[in-house]
Amino acid sequence: MGTAESLAGGAQRRRAVVASTVGTTIEWYDFFLYNTAASLIFPALFFPKQAAFTGIMLSFGTQFVGFAARPVGAAIFGHYGDRIGRKATLIATLLLMGVATVLIGVLPTYGSIGYAAPVLLTLLRIAQGIGVGGEWGGSVLLSMEWGTARRRGFMASWPQLGVPLGLILSTGVFRLMSDWTGASFDNWGWRIPFLLSAVLIGVGLYVRLRVLESPEFAAVAEAGAVVRRPLVDVIRTEWQTILSSAFVRLGEQAPFYLFTSFVLTYGTKQLGLNRDGLLDAILIAAAVGLVSVPVFGHLSDLFGRRRVYGTGIVLTALFAFPYFGLLNSKESALILVAIVVSLIFHDMQYGPQAALIAESFGTNLRYSGAGLGYQLASVIAGGPAPLIATRILQQTGSSTGISWYIIGCCVLGFAALLLMPRKVHEPMKVAA
């Protein structure tokens, strides 16, 4: 390869990483924004006639349908991503997510239109779930497939930065608007973060339209190896890999939504902590993730995906009881330690996770297989986690059962890691 060609390839590689990371950041900003609002604002706005815990449960229920919709998005966009390429589908997912988020920002509440309000909120949350469900696979593959085989973990970890970046943006904007609008925040100030998504859509489209299709998919298309029914084929031939990819996330995703979403409910309602203090702690923890996610992705290239990932699962399980012990102290410094450390252990899994799952599938079935496996975890892990934790807290009034729930998820996740098929599909080369 000549120098000019190498430089062009390097420029496209950087562009692919930026496009993937910016896009996932916008998608997760939208998705996490809803999670924060579901914990703090939506119970009173959309379920005001319910008792306190019932309103919270119903609010988390609308949050859950977004998780349940994510495998649907993975199936739809995975099919087309393996048929027509990664780039086109990523434009569609960005638009779907952004439009749904902006519409939430203008949605009338229960006080204005009654029961139609939570129904419309649920439908828009489903649209969000479909969008983010199709996003992950394409963004990870676009970045990973522009990289080299020896740096797959590191390259695939960059789109994963969309999680801490999206968390920082959504939490930060929510926090800023809360301070700026004061007493009016619960009335109209909460809408501004959702409406700002319109600006982010424009940024995301500009970046994504400038990137080329991934070289690995281009090689598949050139070789005539595009599969006509990728979703059907991957379910038929790789169902074990899909299931293990979903269950391996139990030790990562379920605790994550307890550490970033349920903690707001637990801290404010159970412990009487200040909302802004909790949001600040999550912001700091997410900022640490900007470093820890790619670091753990890089370490997985050096020491192996499974070794780094398994260590993260074990540490998360060991931290389940100390986590709530630190929160229950009600000391600001200890609460900060709890939230930061919990997300570092999460990042130990999240950094290598994209490559661990994606490279288990061949290029021509990778978008469908990896996306479906990754997003099925939303139904068994991320979606139910706040609901289950809220129910445990309601029934027992204690965090003990929630800690055991985290440990149980970690045990199942570690078992799935051990059972995950040990295969790595090498990239298809572009013909000379």
XYZ file of C-alpha atoms in Angstrom:
432
model
C 0.000 0.000 0.000
C 1.424 3.378 -1.027
C 1.981 6.324 1.275
C -0.911 8.325 -0.190
C -3.219 5.327 0.169
C -2.070 4.770 3.746
C -2.738 8.408 4.631
C -6.180 8.234 3.017
C -6.927 5.055 4.930
C -5.793 6.651 8.182
C -8.018 9.682 7.561
C -11.019 7.470 6.870
C -10.261 5.400 9.973
C -10.288 8.511 12.141
C -13.424 9.754 10.414
C -15.169 6.427 11.024
C -14.238 6.511 14.714
C -15.474 10.090 15.087
C -18.695 9.391 13.182
C -19.416 6.303 15.260
C -18.620 7.952 18.578
C -20.521 11.188 17.873
C -23.536 9.237 16.657
C -23.683 6.902 19.642
C -23.202 9.865 21.988
C -26.283 11.561 20.544
C -28.313 8.337 20.680
C -27.365 7.659 24.307
C -27.940 11.301 25.254
C -31.527 10.857 24.116
C -31.931 7.460 25.762
C -30.382 8.431 29.123
C -32.280 11.713 29.187
C -35.464 9.708 29.349
C -34.036 7.500 32.126
C -33.241 10.527 34.280
C -36.645 12.081 33.663
C -38.357 8.750 34.400
C -36.656 8.699 37.799
C -37.227 12.330 38.797
C -39.937 14.051 36.748
C -42.280 11.751 34.819
C -44.044 10.093 37.801
C -45.600 13.429 38.811
C -46.208 14.676 35.260
C -47.653 11.582 33.612
C -48.895 9.474 36.568
C -50.058 12.068 39.125
C -53.106 10.080 40.313
C -51.007 7.168 41.549
C -49.438 6.548 44.943
C -45.736 7.417 45.150
C -44.255 3.944 44.563
C -46.936 3.082 41.979
C -46.165 6.224 39.996
C -42.462 5.387 40.036
C -43.181 1.803 38.940
C -45.362 3.018 36.063
C -42.718 5.542 35.031
C -40.044 2.844 35.026
C -42.528 0.715 33.087
C -42.528 3.226 30.221
C -38.744 3.176 30.488
C -38.802 -0.619 30.186
C -40.755 -0.636 26.915
C -37.857 1.245 25.363
C -35.582 -1.598 26.389
C -38.043 -4.179 25.085
C -38.082 -2.387 21.723
C -34.299 -2.478 21.368
C -34.106 -6.073 20.023
C -36.768 -5.102 17.475
C -34.537 -2.265 16.312
C -31.537 -4.590 16.231
C -33.471 -7.084 14.089
C -34.780 -4.497 11.629
C -31.627 -2.458 11.172
C -29.350 -5.467 11.533
C -31.069 -7.066 8.550
C -30.600 -3.995 6.379
C -27.143 -3.287 7.775
C -25.973 -6.699 6.568
C -27.825 -6.225 3.269
C -27.019 -2.668 2.217
C -24.238 -1.609 4.579
C -23.556 0.059 7.913
C -23.629 3.710 6.863
C -27.186 3.973 5.482
C -28.776 2.285 8.481
C -26.907 4.562 10.901
C -28.447 7.624 9.244
C -31.909 6.126 9.753
C -31.353 5.216 13.422
C -30.089 8.713 14.202
C -33.143 10.349 12.657
C -35.605 7.995 14.350
C -34.125 8.521 17.798
C -33.791 12.283 17.424
C -37.327 12.904 16.173
C -38.820 10.767 18.978
C -36.837 12.681 21.603
C -37.879 16.097 20.292
C -41.530 14.996 20.283
C -41.239 13.998 23.951
C -40.104 17.571 24.576
C -43.403 18.957 23.243
C -45.679 16.216 24.595
C -48.616 17.437 26.728
C -48.750 15.981 30.232
C -51.535 14.149 32.062
C -52.910 17.441 33.328
C -53.588 18.565 29.747
C -54.782 15.474 27.875
C -55.327 12.838 30.550
C -54.507 9.188 29.881
C -53.480 9.941 26.292
C -50.296 11.515 27.692
C -48.710 8.321 29.140
C -49.873 6.363 26.072
C -48.116 8.773 23.695
C -45.083 8.837 25.990
C -44.901 5.045 25.800
C -45.126 5.070 21.976
C -42.325 7.615 21.709
C -40.225 5.570 24.124
C -40.742 2.545 21.861
C -39.476 4.611 18.917
C -36.426 5.572 20.985
C -35.796 1.925 21.785
C -36.009 0.860 18.147
C -33.588 3.611 17.181
C -30.949 2.861 19.787
C -31.445 -0.879 19.161
C -30.332 -0.482 15.576
C -27.616 2.033 16.399
C -25.182 -0.005 18.480
C -24.341 -2.716 15.980
C -23.734 -0.355 13.087
C -21.645 2.172 14.998
C -19.442 -0.461 16.618
C -18.920 -2.289 13.338
C -18.191 0.872 11.379
C -15.383 1.678 13.807
C -14.111 -1.861 14.409
C -14.108 -2.845 10.724
C -11.994 0.188 9.834
C -9.369 -0.974 12.347
C -6.784 -3.737 12.261
C -7.300 -7.229 13.684
C -4.768 -6.560 16.478
C -6.592 -3.436 17.679
C -10.199 -4.529 17.430
C -10.826 -4.142 21.148
C -9.498 -0.594 21.180
C -11.269 0.479 17.968
C -14.605 -1.044 19.004
C -14.374 0.633 22.416
C -14.579 4.149 20.952
C -18.274 3.992 20.033
C -18.801 2.625 23.548
C -17.707 6.065 24.752
C -21.142 7.176 23.612
C -22.445 5.812 26.915
C -20.352 7.979 29.297
C -20.492 10.925 26.895
C -24.255 10.606 26.522
C -24.571 10.234 30.279
C -22.477 13.355 30.858
C -24.463 15.397 28.342
C -27.911 14.250 29.470
C -27.168 14.503 33.188
C -25.293 17.776 32.748
C -28.044 19.432 30.708
C -30.682 18.152 33.122
C -28.677 19.544 36.030
C -28.081 22.880 34.272
C -31.728 23.331 33.345
C -32.761 22.454 36.895
C -30.597 25.295 38.237
C -31.506 27.746 35.465
C -35.287 27.327 35.520
C -35.599 26.784 39.283
C -39.171 26.218 40.408
C -40.318 26.197 36.769
C -38.244 23.117 35.980
C -41.036 20.658 36.792
C -43.424 22.757 34.724
C -41.541 23.504 31.488
C -37.782 23.515 32.146
C -37.501 19.717 31.778
C -38.567 20.048 28.130
C -35.466 21.987 27.042
C -33.008 19.039 27.218
C -35.340 17.005 24.980
C -35.724 19.833 22.468
C -31.951 20.293 22.268
C -31.795 16.922 20.538
C -32.812 18.724 17.328
C -29.427 20.485 17.314
C -27.577 17.236 17.976
C -29.336 15.526 15.051
C -27.857 18.106 12.691
C -24.361 17.568 14.072
C -24.683 13.794 13.840
C -25.943 13.841 10.262
C -23.105 16.114 9.144
C -20.488 13.776 10.623
C -22.019 10.527 9.426
C -22.649 11.610 5.856
C -18.898 12.210 5.414
C -17.718 8.696 6.291
C -17.273 5.843 3.804
C -18.674 2.334 4.164
C -16.553 -0.071 6.237
C -13.857 -1.906 4.183
C -14.909 -5.307 5.544
C -18.505 -4.901 4.369
C -17.236 -3.472 1.074
C -15.185 -6.666 0.663
C -18.245 -8.809 1.379
C -20.248 -6.895 -1.234
C -17.395 -7.120 -3.760
C -17.079 -10.864 -3.224
C -20.817 -11.340 -3.718
C -21.097 -12.785 -0.210
C -23.972 -10.580 0.994
C -26.593 -12.810 2.609
C -30.174 -12.437 1.357
C -31.808 -13.181 4.730
C -29.149 -12.340 7.330
C -31.512 -12.216 10.307
C -33.024 -15.626 9.556
C -29.637 -17.162 8.815
C -27.923 -15.850 11.933
C -30.747 -17.070 14.194
C -30.642 -20.480 12.538
C -26.871 -20.951 12.596
C -25.642 -18.795 15.504
C -28.456 -18.938 18.084
C -26.089 -20.130 20.832
C -23.763 -17.186 20.245
C -26.708 -14.775 20.233
C -28.029 -16.092 23.555
C -24.633 -16.139 25.250
C -24.009 -12.576 24.004
C -27.256 -11.504 25.660
C -26.715 -13.285 28.976
C -23.066 -12.226 29.259
C -24.369 -8.679 29.622
C -26.384 -9.468 32.761
C -23.393 -8.649 34.953
C -22.864 -5.349 33.161
C -26.153 -3.876 32.002
C -28.482 -4.635 34.919
C -26.099 -3.111 37.519
C -25.411 -0.149 35.216
C -29.038 1.007 35.209
C -29.189 0.598 38.957
C -25.983 2.641 39.316
C -27.155 5.466 37.020
C -30.968 5.515 37.058
C -32.406 3.683 40.074
C -29.821 5.346 42.335
C -31.626 8.653 41.745
C -34.887 7.201 43.025
C -33.209 5.352 45.895
C -31.128 8.350 46.921
C -33.895 10.954 46.838
C -36.888 8.893 48.005
C -35.311 6.382 50.398
C -32.342 8.309 51.774
C -33.575 11.874 51.361
C -30.425 12.926 49.502
C -30.153 16.035 47.356
C -30.967 15.386 43.699
C -28.279 17.721 42.368
C -25.588 16.077 44.499
C -26.418 12.672 43.022
C -26.432 14.061 39.485
C -23.014 15.627 40.099
C -21.609 12.296 41.309
C -22.921 10.538 38.187
C -21.350 13.261 36.039
C -17.956 12.708 37.647
C -18.240 8.933 37.264
C -19.191 9.293 33.611
C -16.203 11.589 33.042
C -13.915 8.881 34.439
C -15.475 6.529 31.889
C -14.076 8.653 29.058
C -10.682 7.266 30.040
C -11.545 3.874 31.491
C -13.658 2.547 28.587
C -10.934 2.807 25.883
C -8.258 1.755 28.406
C -10.079 -1.493 29.143
C -10.734 -1.952 25.426
C -6.980 -1.645 24.832
C -6.191 -3.998 27.706
C -8.460 -6.595 26.115
C -6.202 -6.478 23.034
C -3.222 -7.220 25.267
C -4.628 -9.729 27.769
C -7.727 -11.100 26.058
C -11.383 -10.056 26.037
C -12.592 -12.777 28.406
C -9.973 -12.161 31.066
C -10.665 -8.424 31.318
C -14.420 -8.879 31.020
C -14.563 -11.656 33.622
C -12.563 -9.562 36.079
C -15.119 -6.779 35.725
C -18.001 -9.176 36.455
C -16.326 -10.526 39.601
C -15.507 -7.042 40.934
C -19.056 -5.838 40.303
C -20.426 -8.770 42.326
C -17.987 -8.136 45.167
C -18.978 -4.469 45.243
C -22.747 -5.071 45.456
C -22.975 -4.803 49.256
C -20.252 -2.161 49.763
C -21.993 -0.015 47.121
C -25.196 0.348 49.103
C -23.259 0.557 52.349
C -21.486 3.639 51.039
C -24.759 5.170 49.788
C -26.517 4.478 53.076
C -23.831 6.430 54.943
C -25.359 9.603 53.403
C -21.833 11.104 53.358
C -21.155 13.021 50.133
C -17.570 11.765 49.754
C -18.550 8.125 50.293
C -21.489 8.421 47.908
C -19.124 9.768 45.260
C -16.763 6.826 45.822
C -19.656 4.374 45.508
C -20.894 5.809 42.202
C -17.451 6.274 40.613
C -16.130 2.824 41.570
C -19.338 1.114 40.455
C -19.007 2.607 36.963
C -15.293 1.745 36.722
C -16.182 -1.919 37.284
C -18.900 -1.501 34.651
C -16.380 0.004 32.208
C -14.096 -2.978 32.735
C -16.781 -4.998 30.988
C -18.081 -2.349 28.614
C -14.685 -1.510 27.099
C -13.976 -4.981 25.639
C -17.640 -5.927 25.229
C -18.179 -4.638 21.691
C -15.274 -6.603 20.231
C -16.055 -9.659 22.389
C -19.550 -9.878 20.896
C -19.001 -8.532 17.377
C -15.991 -10.650 16.426
C -17.921 -13.805 17.347
C -19.914 -13.372 14.111
C -18.793 -13.407 10.475
C -18.815 -10.084 8.602
C -21.838 -10.957 6.450
C -24.002 -11.754 9.517
C -22.298 -9.522 12.079
C -24.692 -6.572 12.223
C -27.706 -8.863 12.706
C -26.051 -11.297 15.100
C -24.083 -8.902 17.291
C -26.888 -6.335 17.408
C -29.517 -8.903 18.316
C -27.387 -10.534 21.012
C -26.410 -7.180 22.500
C -29.940 -5.777 22.522
C -31.713 -8.897 23.811
C -29.954 -8.136 27.080
C -32.180 -5.068 27.346
C -35.184 -7.340 27.887
C -33.575 -9.537 30.557
C -31.143 -7.078 32.157
C -31.332 -3.307 31.668
C -35.081 -2.922 31.227
C -36.319 -4.909 34.241
C -33.502 -3.871 36.609
C -34.993 -0.580 37.934
C -38.443 -2.205 38.135
C -37.129 -5.188 40.084
C -35.053 -3.006 42.394
C -37.998 -0.682 43.055
C -40.214 -3.651 43.856
C -37.625 -5.126 46.220
C -37.278 -1.783 47.967
C -41.050 -1.380 48.213
C -41.483 -4.850 49.740
C -38.488 -4.896 52.101
C -37.570 -1.258 52.686
C -33.926 -2.362 52.466
C -31.123 -2.491 49.893
C -30.038 -6.008 50.911
C -32.240 -7.767 48.367
C -31.042 -5.409 45.632
C -27.417 -6.321 46.383
C -28.283 -10.014 46.080
C -30.025 -9.236 42.790
C -26.818 -7.654 41.452
C -24.790 -10.679 42.559
C -27.261 -13.039 40.885
C -26.950 -11.131 37.602
C -23.159 -11.328 37.841
C -23.227 -15.095 38.456
C -25.397 -15.644 35.371
C -23.236 -13.279 33.331
C -20.045 -15.087 34.301
C -21.608 -18.454 33.448
C -22.569 -17.092 30.010
C -18.995 -15.874 29.506
C -17.686 -19.387 30.190
C -20.251 -20.901 27.793
C -19.729 -18.335 25.039
C -18.382 -20.060 21.893
C -14.633 -19.511 21.615
C -14.278 -18.313 18.053
C -13.049 -15.163 16.404
C -13.959 -14.420 12.783
C -11.102 -12.777 10.954
C -11.892 -9.840 8.692
C -12.541 -10.482 5.004
C -9.887 -8.844 2.866
C -10.654 -6.510 0.011
C -9.514 -8.032 -3.282
C -6.400 -6.462 -4.721
